[in-house]
Amino acid sequence: MRRRKFLYYCNLLVAAVSIWPGKLLGRMSLSNTRFAGLATKDDRISVIAASLQIEGQLATMEKWGYLYVNLAEFAQTLHFGIYTNEERRKTVLYVGQERITFSADNTFINVNGQIVQTTLESLWLDNHMWVPLDHLVAILNKYTTLNLNLNKELNQLSIERTDVNVTGIKIAEKDNGTMIQVFATKKFSEKDIVLDIRYNYFHIDIFGAKINPQSIAAAATTGIISKIEAFQLGETASIGFRLKGEILGRDLVLNTDSNDFYVNLRTREVLGVEEEQAQPGGEQTQKVKDDLDQQKKKWLVDTVVIDAGHGGKDSGALGYSKIKEKDIVLPIALTLGALVQKNMPEVRVIYTRDRDVFIPLWKRTKIANDAGANLFISVHCNSNLNRNANGSETYFLSADKDTKATEVVLKENSAIEFEESEDKQRYEGLNFILATMLQSVNIKHSQYFASLIQNFLNDKLEKVGIVSRGVKQGPFWVMVGATMPNVLIEAGYISNKHEERILSQTSTQKKIAEGIFNGLRQYKEDIENAI
Ligand SMILES: [Zn+2]
């Protein structure tokens, strides 16, 4: 009789679970013998998760005056992932990106590797994990984007998915500083995200973001970050990070494959710049004051570094009739510099070399960084064992490389072989991916700059019979460490009999310089109009 009555009520519940009076629910006990040994009150609670389109019930049990739920049933009802290791009596609940591990007879809960202490033990009964419902609600509210509300009067647990679109952050220590990864379910563009330092806090303000401030602020801190505070201010989510020290700079990196983005807080320069910091006074260290004006100023093209490849003991590539790359690229670089000085008197030109000397690769970018340059242009000529190889191409720095670019990358990076051993050590252990991540904001500009140069260069070169091989990307040492947009131009193949001949002509060298200059002029105009 009792059983039939229960089923009857159950059917009613399916139809009208949300309005069912709690007192009545309380009387609908299941005679469950599994927990007969415990002083429990076997009961059921209604679960309503309208935004997840879920309605159901959960068995509960009372112990020491607290309600417990069977975690497996909870997961099943709400369609969460679950894994139980019966031998070790551990259960992992997967909610979105969060991994929450409960251990039997233990008050510690592991949330994404972080230990959270609670006041009540989880229980192991009949090979199932039972957890205190109050704790479960608190943990899920704090660490997930769900909003749970337990109404003990109505014996009802409501669960809403908040319209959160920034779901979490992860802070990691890197070689060069601290990296903040921001997880998002919506694509944010660069203009939605403002990076700023206010008082001792570094802020990421995201327009159009919805956050669960509690769960964002609960992320583990490391590196230069000692504390997190998060606020929802109308349509903007503001996440503040208390800094333990000063940062040298910060970079925003939007992930192209997902909605996530990264913010790097640089506390150490990876290459070459350490010396600069060690200098007394260290005035040169470009402390980023982070106001918008300064950010804009960064992109104004007022200082350009022109880098003639190789030099001195490093001849670069050898041509078809043994002409040296270093001797062709120097006049191109000097002609380009003269064009800039003549047509853009407001722009400062700095050469990494203006004569036939050897300069280590790392020093070339250091020269550019020290000068606070906005652009770095490296001029080279190509060569290949295949004497038919021909054409011009422009590279921007990337950890990825076009498959066919490998040879060019190896050739240009081999300049290191001419460097002293103490210089060579600078490149050891340097991670290209990390180095390029540091540059990601610049990479977008570099790519654009490269495309302009290649177009304008081709306008000049196709007339003398040098075809365009297009814009390419590759990991070039000479560009690593540069804190400004940078490109590397391979003007043509000196290993090709025809191209060696025309590249050796002063008239062609002038055309190449003009092509690069036209690209630079267009870039300057476009960038300065955009800011
Ligand atoms: Zn070269």
Short mmCIF file of C-alpha atoms and ligand atoms in Angstrom, two decimals:
data_model
loop_
_atom_site.label_atom_id
_atom_site.label_comp_id
_atom_site.label_asym_id
_atom_site.label_seq_id
_atom_site.Cartn_x
_atom_site.Cartn_y
_atom_site.Cartn_z
CA MET A 1 0.00 0.00 0.00
CA ARG A 2 2.72 2.41 1.01
CA ARG A 3 4.70 1.59 -2.11
CA ARG A 4 1.71 2.20 -4.38
CA LYS A 5 1.04 5.49 -2.73
CA PHE A 6 4.65 6.50 -3.29
CA LEU A 7 4.51 5.70 -7.01
CA TYR A 8 1.33 7.71 -7.25
CA TYR A 9 3.01 10.69 -5.70
CA CYS A 10 5.97 10.20 -7.95
CA ASN A 11 3.83 10.51 -11.03
CA LEU A 12 2.34 13.65 -9.65
CA LEU A 13 5.80 14.93 -8.95
CA VAL A 14 6.90 14.53 -12.54
CA ALA A 15 4.00 16.72 -13.56
CA ALA A 16 4.29 19.36 -10.90
CA VAL A 17 7.57 18.98 -9.16
CA SER A 18 8.17 22.62 -8.52
CA ILE A 19 4.94 23.31 -6.74
CA TRP A 20 4.90 20.19 -4.59
CA PRO A 21 4.77 21.12 -0.96
CA GLY A 22 7.86 20.15 0.93
CA LYS A 23 6.07 18.86 4.02
CA LEU A 24 4.28 16.30 1.96
CA LEU A 25 7.53 15.31 0.26
CA GLY A 26 9.03 14.85 3.66
CA ARG A 27 6.50 12.21 4.51
CA MET A 28 7.10 10.23 1.34
CA SER A 29 9.87 8.08 2.70
CA LEU A 30 11.32 5.23 0.78
CA SER A 31 11.82 2.15 2.90
CA ASN A 32 15.41 1.71 1.84
CA THR A 33 17.11 -1.05 3.71
CA ARG A 34 20.59 -0.33 2.40
CA PHE A 35 21.27 2.18 5.12
CA ALA A 36 19.36 0.42 7.85
CA GLY A 37 22.40 0.46 10.09
CA LEU A 38 22.58 4.21 10.13
CA ALA A 39 20.57 6.65 12.09
CA THR A 40 19.18 8.19 8.96
CA LYS A 41 15.96 9.60 7.71
CA ASP A 42 15.68 8.48 4.15
CA ASP A 43 14.05 11.22 2.20
CA ARG A 44 13.86 12.71 -1.25
CA ILE A 45 14.46 16.18 -2.47
CA SER A 46 13.20 17.72 -5.69
CA VAL A 47 15.74 19.04 -8.13
CA ILE A 48 14.85 21.75 -10.58
CA ALA A 49 17.32 22.92 -13.17
CA ALA A 50 15.20 24.78 -15.69
CA SER A 51 18.09 26.15 -17.72
CA LEU A 52 19.50 22.62 -18.01
CA GLN A 53 15.98 21.32 -18.74
CA ILE A 54 16.21 18.91 -15.87
CA GLU A 55 13.63 18.03 -13.25
CA GLY A 56 13.99 15.12 -10.90
CA GLN A 57 14.48 13.88 -7.43
CA LEU A 58 17.36 12.85 -5.29
CA ALA A 59 17.46 10.46 -2.41
CA THR A 60 18.80 12.16 0.67
CA MET A 61 19.70 10.89 4.04
CA GLU A 62 20.18 12.68 7.27
CA LYS A 63 23.10 12.14 9.56
CA TRP A 64 23.98 14.26 12.59
CA GLY A 65 21.29 16.66 11.45
CA TYR A 66 22.83 17.17 8.00
CA LEU A 67 21.47 16.14 4.63
CA TYR A 68 23.62 13.88 2.49
CA VAL A 69 23.18 12.96 -1.18
CA ASN A 70 24.50 10.06 -3.20
CA LEU A 71 27.03 11.75 -5.48
CA ALA A 72 26.52 9.22 -8.28
CA GLU A 73 22.80 9.86 -8.31
CA PHE A 74 23.39 13.59 -8.16
CA ALA A 75 25.71 13.38 -11.18
CA GLN A 76 23.30 11.17 -13.08
CA THR A 77 20.35 13.46 -12.44
CA LEU A 78 22.24 16.55 -13.56
CA HIS A 79 24.16 14.86 -16.38
CA PHE A 80 27.54 15.54 -14.86
CA GLY A 81 30.51 13.27 -15.41
CA ILE A 82 31.54 11.04 -12.55
CA TYR A 83 34.25 8.52 -11.87
CA THR A 84 34.53 6.37 -8.76
CA ASN A 85 37.56 4.42 -7.67
CA GLU A 86 35.95 1.89 -5.33
CA GLU A 87 39.25 0.52 -4.12
CA ARG A 88 40.54 3.92 -3.04
CA ARG A 89 37.07 5.15 -2.15
CA LYS A 90 37.40 8.30 -4.16
CA THR A 91 34.85 9.88 -6.46
CA VAL A 92 35.57 12.56 -9.02
CA LEU A 93 32.74 14.83 -10.13
CA TYR A 94 33.25 16.66 -13.41
CA VAL A 95 31.31 19.88 -13.82
CA GLY A 96 32.30 21.87 -16.90
CA GLN A 97 36.03 22.42 -16.63
CA GLU A 98 36.10 21.70 -12.93
CA ARG A 99 37.25 18.42 -11.39
CA ILE A 100 36.10 17.90 -7.84
CA THR A 101 37.38 14.88 -5.92
CA PHE A 102 35.74 13.56 -2.76
CA SER A 103 37.44 11.01 -0.52
CA ALA A 104 35.55 8.77 1.90
CA ASP A 105 35.74 9.56 5.62
CA ASN A 106 37.54 12.75 4.76
CA THR A 107 36.69 16.41 5.25
CA PHE A 108 39.07 17.51 2.48
CA ILE A 109 37.79 18.03 -1.03
CA ASN A 110 40.16 18.43 -3.94
CA VAL A 111 39.04 21.07 -6.44
CA ASN A 112 41.23 21.12 -9.55
CA GLY A 113 44.23 20.05 -7.51
CA GLN A 114 43.54 22.55 -4.76
CA ILE A 115 42.61 21.25 -1.32
CA VAL A 116 39.48 22.69 0.22
CA GLN A 117 38.67 21.86 3.82
CA THR A 118 35.09 21.35 4.94
CA THR A 119 33.62 20.51 8.30
CA LEU A 120 31.82 17.26 7.45
CA GLU A 121 33.20 13.98 6.20
CA SER A 122 32.06 12.38 2.98
CA LEU A 123 30.64 8.92 3.63
CA TRP A 124 31.18 5.63 1.83
CA LEU A 125 28.05 3.53 1.82
CA ASP A 126 27.37 0.48 -0.30
CA ASN A 127 30.19 1.42 -2.70
CA HIS A 128 28.82 4.91 -3.18
CA MET A 129 30.07 8.30 -2.09
CA TRP A 130 27.60 10.31 -0.04
CA VAL A 131 28.41 13.95 0.46
CA PRO A 132 26.93 16.66 2.68
CA LEU A 133 24.51 18.59 0.48
CA ASP A 134 25.34 21.96 2.06
CA HIS A 135 29.01 21.50 1.21
CA LEU A 136 28.27 20.30 -2.30
CA VAL A 137 26.12 23.38 -2.93
CA ALA A 138 28.79 25.70 -1.53
CA ILE A 139 31.58 24.09 -3.57
CA LEU A 140 29.63 24.16 -6.83
CA ASN A 141 28.58 27.77 -6.25
CA LYS A 142 32.13 28.78 -5.61
CA TYR A 143 33.96 26.86 -8.30
CA THR A 144 31.53 26.41 -11.16
CA THR A 145 29.33 28.67 -13.23
CA LEU A 146 26.25 27.07 -11.70
CA ASN A 147 24.12 28.81 -9.16
CA LEU A 148 22.61 26.35 -6.66
CA ASN A 149 20.00 27.20 -4.09
CA LEU A 150 18.86 24.75 -1.45
CA ASN A 151 15.48 25.58 -0.02
CA LYS A 152 15.09 23.42 3.07
CA GLU A 153 11.54 24.63 3.67
CA LEU A 154 10.41 23.44 0.28
CA ASN A 155 12.82 20.51 0.28
CA GLN A 156 13.91 21.73 -3.09
CA LEU A 157 17.23 22.22 -4.79
CA SER A 158 17.19 24.64 -7.69
CA ILE A 159 20.11 24.87 -10.05
CA GLU A 160 20.55 27.60 -12.60
CA ARG A 161 23.23 28.00 -15.11
CA THR A 162 24.34 31.58 -14.86
CA ASP A 163 24.86 33.39 -18.13
CA VAL A 164 28.52 33.45 -17.32
CA ASN A 165 30.74 33.73 -20.38
CA VAL A 166 34.10 34.08 -18.65
CA THR A 167 34.19 30.83 -16.75
CA GLY A 168 37.54 30.84 -15.04
CA ILE A 169 41.16 31.83 -14.92
CA LYS A 170 44.39 29.95 -14.47
CA ILE A 171 47.64 31.52 -13.36
CA ALA A 172 50.96 29.93 -14.21
CA GLU A 173 54.57 30.91 -13.69
CA LYS A 174 56.65 31.10 -16.87
CA ASP A 175 60.31 31.77 -17.67
CA ASN A 176 59.62 35.41 -18.36
CA GLY A 177 56.98 36.14 -15.76
CA THR A 178 53.43 35.18 -14.90
CA MET A 179 50.78 34.09 -17.37
CA ILE A 180 47.06 34.47 -16.79
CA GLN A 181 44.84 32.25 -18.90
CA VAL A 182 41.23 33.40 -19.16
CA PHE A 183 38.64 30.78 -20.11
CA ALA A 184 35.67 32.11 -22.02
CA THR A 185 32.64 30.73 -23.81
CA LYS A 186 32.32 33.89 -25.89
CA LYS A 187 34.80 35.35 -28.33
CA PHE A 188 36.16 38.65 -27.07
CA SER A 189 38.05 41.00 -29.35
CA GLU A 190 41.06 43.08 -28.44
CA LYS A 191 38.92 46.18 -28.08
CA ASP A 192 36.73 44.48 -25.45
CA ILE A 193 39.72 43.93 -23.21
CA VAL A 194 41.47 46.70 -21.32
CA LEU A 195 44.63 46.05 -19.33
CA ASP A 196 45.43 48.60 -16.69
CA ILE A 197 47.28 49.11 -13.42
CA ARG A 198 45.30 50.81 -10.68
CA TYR A 199 46.94 51.17 -7.30
CA ASN A 200 48.74 47.89 -6.64
CA TYR A 201 46.38 45.91 -8.77
CA PHE A 202 46.74 44.86 -12.37
CA HIS A 203 43.29 44.85 -13.92
CA ILE A 204 41.78 42.97 -16.79
CA ASP A 205 38.50 44.68 -17.66
CA ILE A 206 36.39 42.74 -20.13
CA PHE A 207 33.47 44.50 -21.76
CA GLY A 208 30.52 42.20 -22.38
CA ALA A 209 31.79 39.61 -19.91
CA LYS A 210 29.70 37.94 -17.24
CA ILE A 211 31.56 36.31 -14.41
CA ASN A 212 30.91 34.52 -11.19
CA PRO A 213 33.16 36.78 -9.09
CA GLN A 214 33.49 34.23 -6.30
CA SER A 215 34.70 31.46 -8.55
CA ILE A 216 37.11 33.75 -10.44
CA ALA A 217 38.60 35.06 -7.20
CA ALA A 218 39.05 31.50 -5.93
CA ALA A 219 41.67 30.62 -8.57
CA ALA A 220 45.06 29.62 -7.21
CA THR A 221 47.66 32.39 -7.26
CA THR A 222 51.32 32.08 -8.11
CA GLY A 223 54.19 34.08 -9.55
CA ILE A 224 53.88 37.81 -9.16
CA ILE A 225 50.20 37.60 -8.26
CA SER A 226 49.32 37.38 -4.57
CA LYS A 227 45.58 37.88 -4.61
CA ILE A 228 42.62 38.05 -6.97
CA GLU A 229 39.54 40.21 -6.71
CA ALA A 230 36.73 40.08 -9.20
CA PHE A 231 33.71 42.28 -9.76
CA GLN A 232 30.80 42.37 -12.13
CA LEU A 233 30.26 46.04 -12.92
CA GLY A 234 27.28 46.19 -15.20
CA GLU A 235 28.31 45.00 -18.61
CA THR A 236 31.97 44.86 -17.66
CA ALA A 237 33.72 42.21 -15.64
CA SER A 238 36.75 43.50 -13.81
CA ILE A 239 39.37 41.12 -12.51
CA GLY A 240 42.05 42.62 -10.31
CA PHE A 241 45.35 40.93 -9.50
CA ARG A 242 47.40 42.17 -6.58
CA LEU A 243 51.04 42.32 -7.66
CA LYS A 244 53.96 41.47 -5.42
CA GLY A 245 56.32 43.63 -7.48
CA GLU A 246 56.64 45.66 -10.61
CA ILE A 247 56.13 44.31 -14.07
CA LEU A 248 58.18 45.24 -17.12
CA GLY A 249 55.26 44.92 -19.45
CA ARG A 250 52.22 42.93 -20.36
CA ASP A 251 50.89 41.33 -23.50
CA LEU A 252 47.41 40.30 -24.46
CA VAL A 253 47.25 37.17 -26.58
CA LEU A 254 43.98 36.13 -28.15
CA ASN A 255 43.76 32.44 -28.91
CA THR A 256 42.80 31.85 -32.52
CA ASP A 257 41.48 28.32 -31.95
CA SER A 258 39.29 29.01 -28.94
CA ASN A 259 37.59 31.77 -27.00
CA ASP A 260 40.27 31.71 -24.31
CA PHE A 261 42.85 34.45 -24.09
CA TYR A 262 46.09 35.01 -22.24
CA VAL A 263 47.70 37.91 -20.49
CA ASN A 264 51.43 37.72 -19.91
CA LEU A 265 52.85 39.80 -17.10
CA ARG A 266 56.53 40.10 -17.93
CA THR A 267 58.80 40.33 -14.94
CA ARG A 268 61.94 39.18 -16.72
CA GLU A 269 63.04 39.73 -20.28
CA VAL A 270 63.98 36.48 -21.92
CA LEU A 271 66.88 37.67 -23.99
CA GLY A 272 69.51 40.35 -23.87
CA VAL A 273 67.71 42.83 -21.72
CA GLU A 274 68.82 41.47 -18.34
CA GLU A 275 71.93 43.60 -18.51
CA GLU A 276 69.86 46.65 -18.97
CA GLN A 277 68.02 46.01 -15.74
CA ALA A 278 71.28 45.51 -13.91
CA GLN A 279 72.49 48.94 -14.89
CA PRO A 280 72.51 51.43 -12.05
CA GLY A 281 69.40 53.52 -12.21
CA GLY A 282 67.93 51.31 -14.91
CA GLU A 283 66.20 54.33 -16.44
CA GLN A 284 66.16 52.53 -19.75
CA THR A 285 63.87 49.85 -18.40
CA GLN A 286 60.60 50.60 -20.03
CA LYS A 287 58.25 50.46 -17.13
CA VAL A 288 54.84 50.25 -18.59
CA LYS A 289 52.80 52.96 -16.97
CA ASP A 290 49.79 51.49 -18.65
CA ASP A 291 47.76 54.50 -19.39
CA LEU A 292 46.04 54.56 -22.70
CA ASP A 293 48.13 57.39 -24.10
CA GLN A 294 51.27 55.45 -23.62
CA GLN A 295 49.69 52.42 -25.17
CA LYS A 296 48.84 54.44 -28.24
CA LYS A 297 52.26 55.97 -28.35
CA LYS A 298 53.75 52.53 -28.51
CA TRP A 299 52.34 52.03 -31.97
CA LEU A 300 53.27 55.42 -33.39
CA VAL A 301 56.09 54.86 -35.82
CA ASP A 302 58.80 57.23 -34.64
CA THR A 303 61.86 54.99 -34.43
CA VAL A 304 62.79 52.36 -36.99
CA VAL A 305 65.66 49.91 -36.72
CA ILE A 306 67.14 48.75 -40.01
CA ASP A 307 69.14 45.57 -39.74
CA ALA A 308 71.47 44.61 -42.57
CA GLY A 309 71.93 40.85 -42.16
CA HIS A 310 75.30 39.26 -41.33
CA GLY A 311 78.54 41.28 -41.63
CA GLY A 312 82.21 40.96 -40.75
CA LYS A 313 83.30 37.34 -40.35
CA ASP A 314 79.76 36.21 -41.19
CA SER A 315 79.38 36.63 -44.95
CA GLY A 316 75.88 35.20 -45.03
CA ALA A 317 74.96 33.25 -48.14
CA LEU A 318 77.39 32.94 -51.03
CA GLY A 319 76.12 33.74 -54.49
CA TYR A 320 76.32 31.85 -57.76
CA SER A 321 79.60 33.58 -58.53
CA LYS A 322 80.58 33.87 -54.85
CA ILE A 323 79.12 37.29 -54.21
CA LYS A 324 78.46 37.72 -50.45
CA GLU A 325 75.01 38.31 -48.97
CA LYS A 326 76.43 40.78 -46.41
CA ASP A 327 77.69 43.02 -49.22
CA ILE A 328 74.32 43.21 -50.98
CA VAL A 329 72.12 43.79 -47.94
CA LEU A 330 74.23 46.63 -46.47
CA PRO A 331 73.66 49.08 -49.37
CA ILE A 332 69.95 48.14 -49.41
CA ALA A 333 69.71 48.91 -45.68
CA LEU A 334 71.56 52.20 -46.01
CA THR A 335 69.46 53.29 -49.00
CA LEU A 336 66.30 52.42 -47.11
CA GLY A 337 67.48 54.44 -44.10
CA ALA A 338 68.27 57.41 -46.34
CA LEU A 339 64.79 57.24 -47.89
CA VAL A 340 63.17 57.26 -44.43
CA GLN A 341 65.32 60.17 -43.27
CA LYS A 342 64.54 62.16 -46.39
CA ASN A 343 60.78 61.52 -46.56
CA MET A 344 59.92 61.10 -42.88
CA PRO A 345 62.11 63.56 -40.99
CA GLU A 346 60.10 62.85 -37.81
CA VAL A 347 61.23 59.21 -37.82
CA ARG A 348 64.50 58.26 -36.18
CA VAL A 349 66.55 55.67 -38.10
CA ILE A 350 68.88 53.33 -36.28
CA TYR A 351 71.14 50.83 -38.05
CA THR A 352 72.32 47.66 -36.33
CA ARG A 353 75.36 48.02 -38.57
CA ASP A 354 76.30 50.70 -41.09
CA ARG A 355 79.50 49.04 -42.18
CA ASP A 356 81.06 45.61 -42.55
CA VAL A 357 81.15 44.46 -38.92
CA PHE A 358 79.95 41.36 -37.13
CA ILE A 359 77.05 41.84 -34.68
CA PRO A 360 75.63 38.88 -32.69
CA LEU A 361 71.97 38.19 -33.38
CA TRP A 362 70.85 38.89 -29.82
CA LYS A 363 72.54 42.28 -29.88
CA ARG A 364 70.57 43.32 -32.94
CA THR A 365 67.25 43.11 -31.10
CA LYS A 366 68.79 44.64 -28.01
CA ILE A 367 69.78 47.67 -30.07
CA ALA A 368 66.14 47.96 -31.16
CA ASN A 369 64.74 47.47 -27.65
CA ASP A 370 67.15 49.96 -26.12
CA ALA A 371 66.18 52.56 -28.68
CA GLY A 372 62.48 52.02 -27.95
CA ALA A 373 62.01 51.34 -31.66
CA ASN A 374 58.53 50.70 -33.08
CA LEU A 375 59.67 48.67 -36.06
CA PHE A 376 62.50 46.29 -36.81
CA ILE A 377 63.36 45.51 -40.42
CA SER A 378 65.94 42.85 -41.17
CA VAL A 379 67.25 42.66 -44.75
CA HIS A 380 68.65 39.45 -46.24
CA CYS A 381 69.19 37.57 -49.48
CA ASN A 382 68.34 33.95 -49.98
CA SER A 383 70.31 31.01 -51.33
CA ASN A 384 69.62 27.40 -52.12
CA LEU A 385 71.52 24.38 -53.41
CA ASN A 386 68.91 24.26 -56.12
CA ARG A 387 70.21 27.01 -58.36
CA ASN A 388 66.81 27.40 -59.98
CA ALA A 389 65.23 28.59 -56.73
CA ASN A 390 64.18 32.21 -57.15
CA GLY A 391 61.96 35.00 -55.86
CA SER A 392 61.53 37.34 -52.91
CA GLU A 393 59.72 36.71 -49.64
CA THR A 394 59.02 38.49 -46.37
CA TYR A 395 58.89 36.71 -43.01
CA PHE A 396 57.38 37.49 -39.66
CA LEU A 397 58.40 35.71 -36.47
CA SER A 398 56.44 32.65 -35.50
CA ALA A 399 57.05 29.42 -33.65
CA ASP A 400 55.18 27.76 -36.50
CA LYS A 401 56.99 27.66 -39.74
CA ASP A 402 55.90 27.09 -43.28
CA THR A 403 57.33 23.70 -44.21
CA LYS A 404 59.36 25.14 -47.02
CA ALA A 405 60.73 27.88 -44.76
CA THR A 406 62.82 25.43 -42.72
CA GLU A 407 65.92 25.84 -44.89
CA VAL A 408 65.73 29.61 -44.77
CA VAL A 409 65.32 29.54 -41.01
CA LEU A 410 68.31 27.22 -40.59
CA LYS A 411 70.41 29.36 -42.90
CA GLU A 412 69.66 32.63 -41.13
CA ASN A 413 69.92 31.15 -37.64
CA SER A 414 73.30 29.64 -38.54
CA ALA A 415 74.81 33.10 -38.08
CA ILE A 416 75.05 32.01 -34.44
CA GLU A 417 77.93 29.73 -35.45
CA PHE A 418 80.08 32.84 -35.84
CA GLU A 419 79.30 34.05 -32.35
CA GLU A 420 81.51 33.70 -29.29
CA SER A 421 80.57 30.94 -26.87
CA GLU A 422 79.24 33.38 -24.27
CA ASP A 423 76.94 34.83 -26.92
CA LYS A 424 75.81 31.40 -28.00
CA GLN A 425 74.78 30.58 -24.43
CA ARG A 426 72.10 33.21 -24.71
CA TYR A 427 70.10 31.06 -27.05
CA GLU A 428 70.28 27.90 -24.94
CA GLY A 429 67.08 26.78 -23.32
CA LEU A 430 65.13 29.58 -24.91
CA ASN A 431 61.73 28.35 -25.83
CA PHE A 432 60.61 29.66 -29.19
CA ILE A 433 56.96 29.19 -28.40
CA LEU A 434 57.30 31.18 -25.22
CA ALA A 435 59.40 33.82 -26.93
CA THR A 436 56.84 34.24 -29.67
CA MET A 437 53.97 34.26 -27.19
CA LEU A 438 55.60 37.27 -25.61
CA GLN A 439 55.39 38.87 -28.98
CA SER A 440 51.91 37.87 -29.94
CA VAL A 441 50.51 41.37 -29.88
CA ASN A 442 53.36 42.38 -32.14
CA ILE A 443 52.93 39.36 -34.35
CA LYS A 444 49.61 40.56 -35.66
CA HIS A 445 51.18 43.88 -36.60
CA SER A 446 54.27 42.13 -37.93
CA GLN A 447 52.15 39.98 -40.19
CA TYR A 448 50.39 43.04 -41.56
CA PHE A 449 53.67 44.90 -41.99
CA ALA A 450 55.16 41.87 -43.79
CA SER A 451 52.21 41.69 -46.18
CA LEU A 452 52.55 45.39 -47.07
CA ILE A 453 56.30 45.12 -47.63
CA GLN A 454 55.96 42.04 -49.77
CA ASN A 455 53.30 43.72 -51.93
CA PHE A 456 55.23 46.94 -52.47
CA LEU A 457 58.49 45.06 -52.91
CA ASN A 458 56.91 42.95 -55.60
CA ASP A 459 55.69 46.08 -57.41
CA LYS A 460 59.34 46.96 -57.86
CA LEU A 461 60.89 43.53 -58.31
CA GLU A 462 58.53 41.95 -60.81
CA LYS A 463 59.74 44.54 -63.29
CA VAL A 464 63.27 43.15 -63.05
CA GLY A 465 62.13 39.55 -63.17
CA ILE A 466 62.16 38.58 -59.48
CA VAL A 467 58.88 36.86 -58.61
CA SER A 468 57.08 37.07 -55.27
CA ARG A 469 57.11 33.99 -53.05
CA GLY A 470 54.74 35.74 -50.65
CA VAL A 471 54.65 36.25 -46.89
CA LYS A 472 55.96 33.46 -44.72
CA GLN A 473 56.54 32.76 -41.07
CA GLY A 474 59.39 31.16 -39.22
CA PRO A 475 61.36 31.11 -36.00
CA PHE A 476 64.29 33.44 -36.62
CA TRP A 477 66.65 34.15 -33.75
CA VAL A 478 67.30 37.68 -34.94
CA MET A 479 63.65 38.55 -34.30
CA VAL A 480 63.29 36.83 -30.94
CA GLY A 481 63.37 39.27 -28.07
CA ALA A 482 62.37 42.27 -30.15
CA THR A 483 59.58 44.07 -28.35
CA MET A 484 58.19 45.69 -31.48
CA PRO A 485 56.69 44.48 -34.76
CA ASN A 486 59.44 43.04 -36.90
CA VAL A 487 59.97 41.47 -40.30
CA LEU A 488 62.75 39.74 -42.18
CA ILE A 489 63.04 40.25 -45.93
CA GLU A 490 64.70 37.78 -48.29
CA ALA A 491 65.03 40.02 -51.33
CA GLY A 492 65.89 37.25 -53.79
CA TYR A 493 68.21 34.28 -54.39
CA ILE A 494 71.88 35.08 -54.91
CA SER A 495 72.42 31.37 -55.58
CA ASN A 496 70.40 31.91 -58.74
CA LYS A 497 72.61 33.16 -61.58
CA HIS A 498 70.06 35.64 -62.90
CA GLU A 499 69.00 37.01 -59.51
CA GLU A 500 72.57 37.31 -58.25
CA ARG A 501 73.32 39.49 -61.21
CA ILE A 502 70.38 41.81 -60.76
CA LEU A 503 70.63 41.91 -56.95
CA SER A 504 74.25 43.08 -57.31
CA GLN A 505 73.13 46.10 -59.32
CA THR A 506 72.84 49.36 -57.46
CA SER A 507 69.64 50.12 -59.39
CA THR A 508 67.98 46.91 -58.09
CA GLN A 509 69.18 47.56 -54.55
CA LYS A 510 67.58 50.97 -54.78
CA LYS A 511 64.32 49.41 -56.04
CA ILE A 512 64.31 47.00 -53.10
CA ALA A 513 64.87 49.85 -50.65
CA GLU A 514 62.01 51.78 -52.31
CA GLY A 515 59.69 48.78 -52.13
CA ILE A 516 60.39 48.31 -48.41
CA PHE A 517 60.04 52.05 -47.85
CA ASN A 518 56.64 52.12 -49.59
CA GLY A 519 55.48 49.27 -47.35
CA LEU A 520 56.75 51.14 -44.29
CA ARG A 521 55.00 54.35 -45.36
CA GLN A 522 51.70 52.51 -45.83
CA TYR A 523 52.05 50.71 -42.50
CA LYS A 524 52.83 53.95 -40.65
CA GLU A 525 49.82 55.63 -42.21
CA ASP A 526 47.45 52.73 -41.48
CA ILE A 527 48.60 52.20 -37.90
CA GLU A 528 48.56 55.86 -37.01
CA ASN A 529 45.13 56.35 -38.51
CA ALA A 530 43.83 53.42 -36.51
CA ILE A 531 44.95 54.70 -33.09
ZN ZN B 1 70.79 36.20 -44.33
#
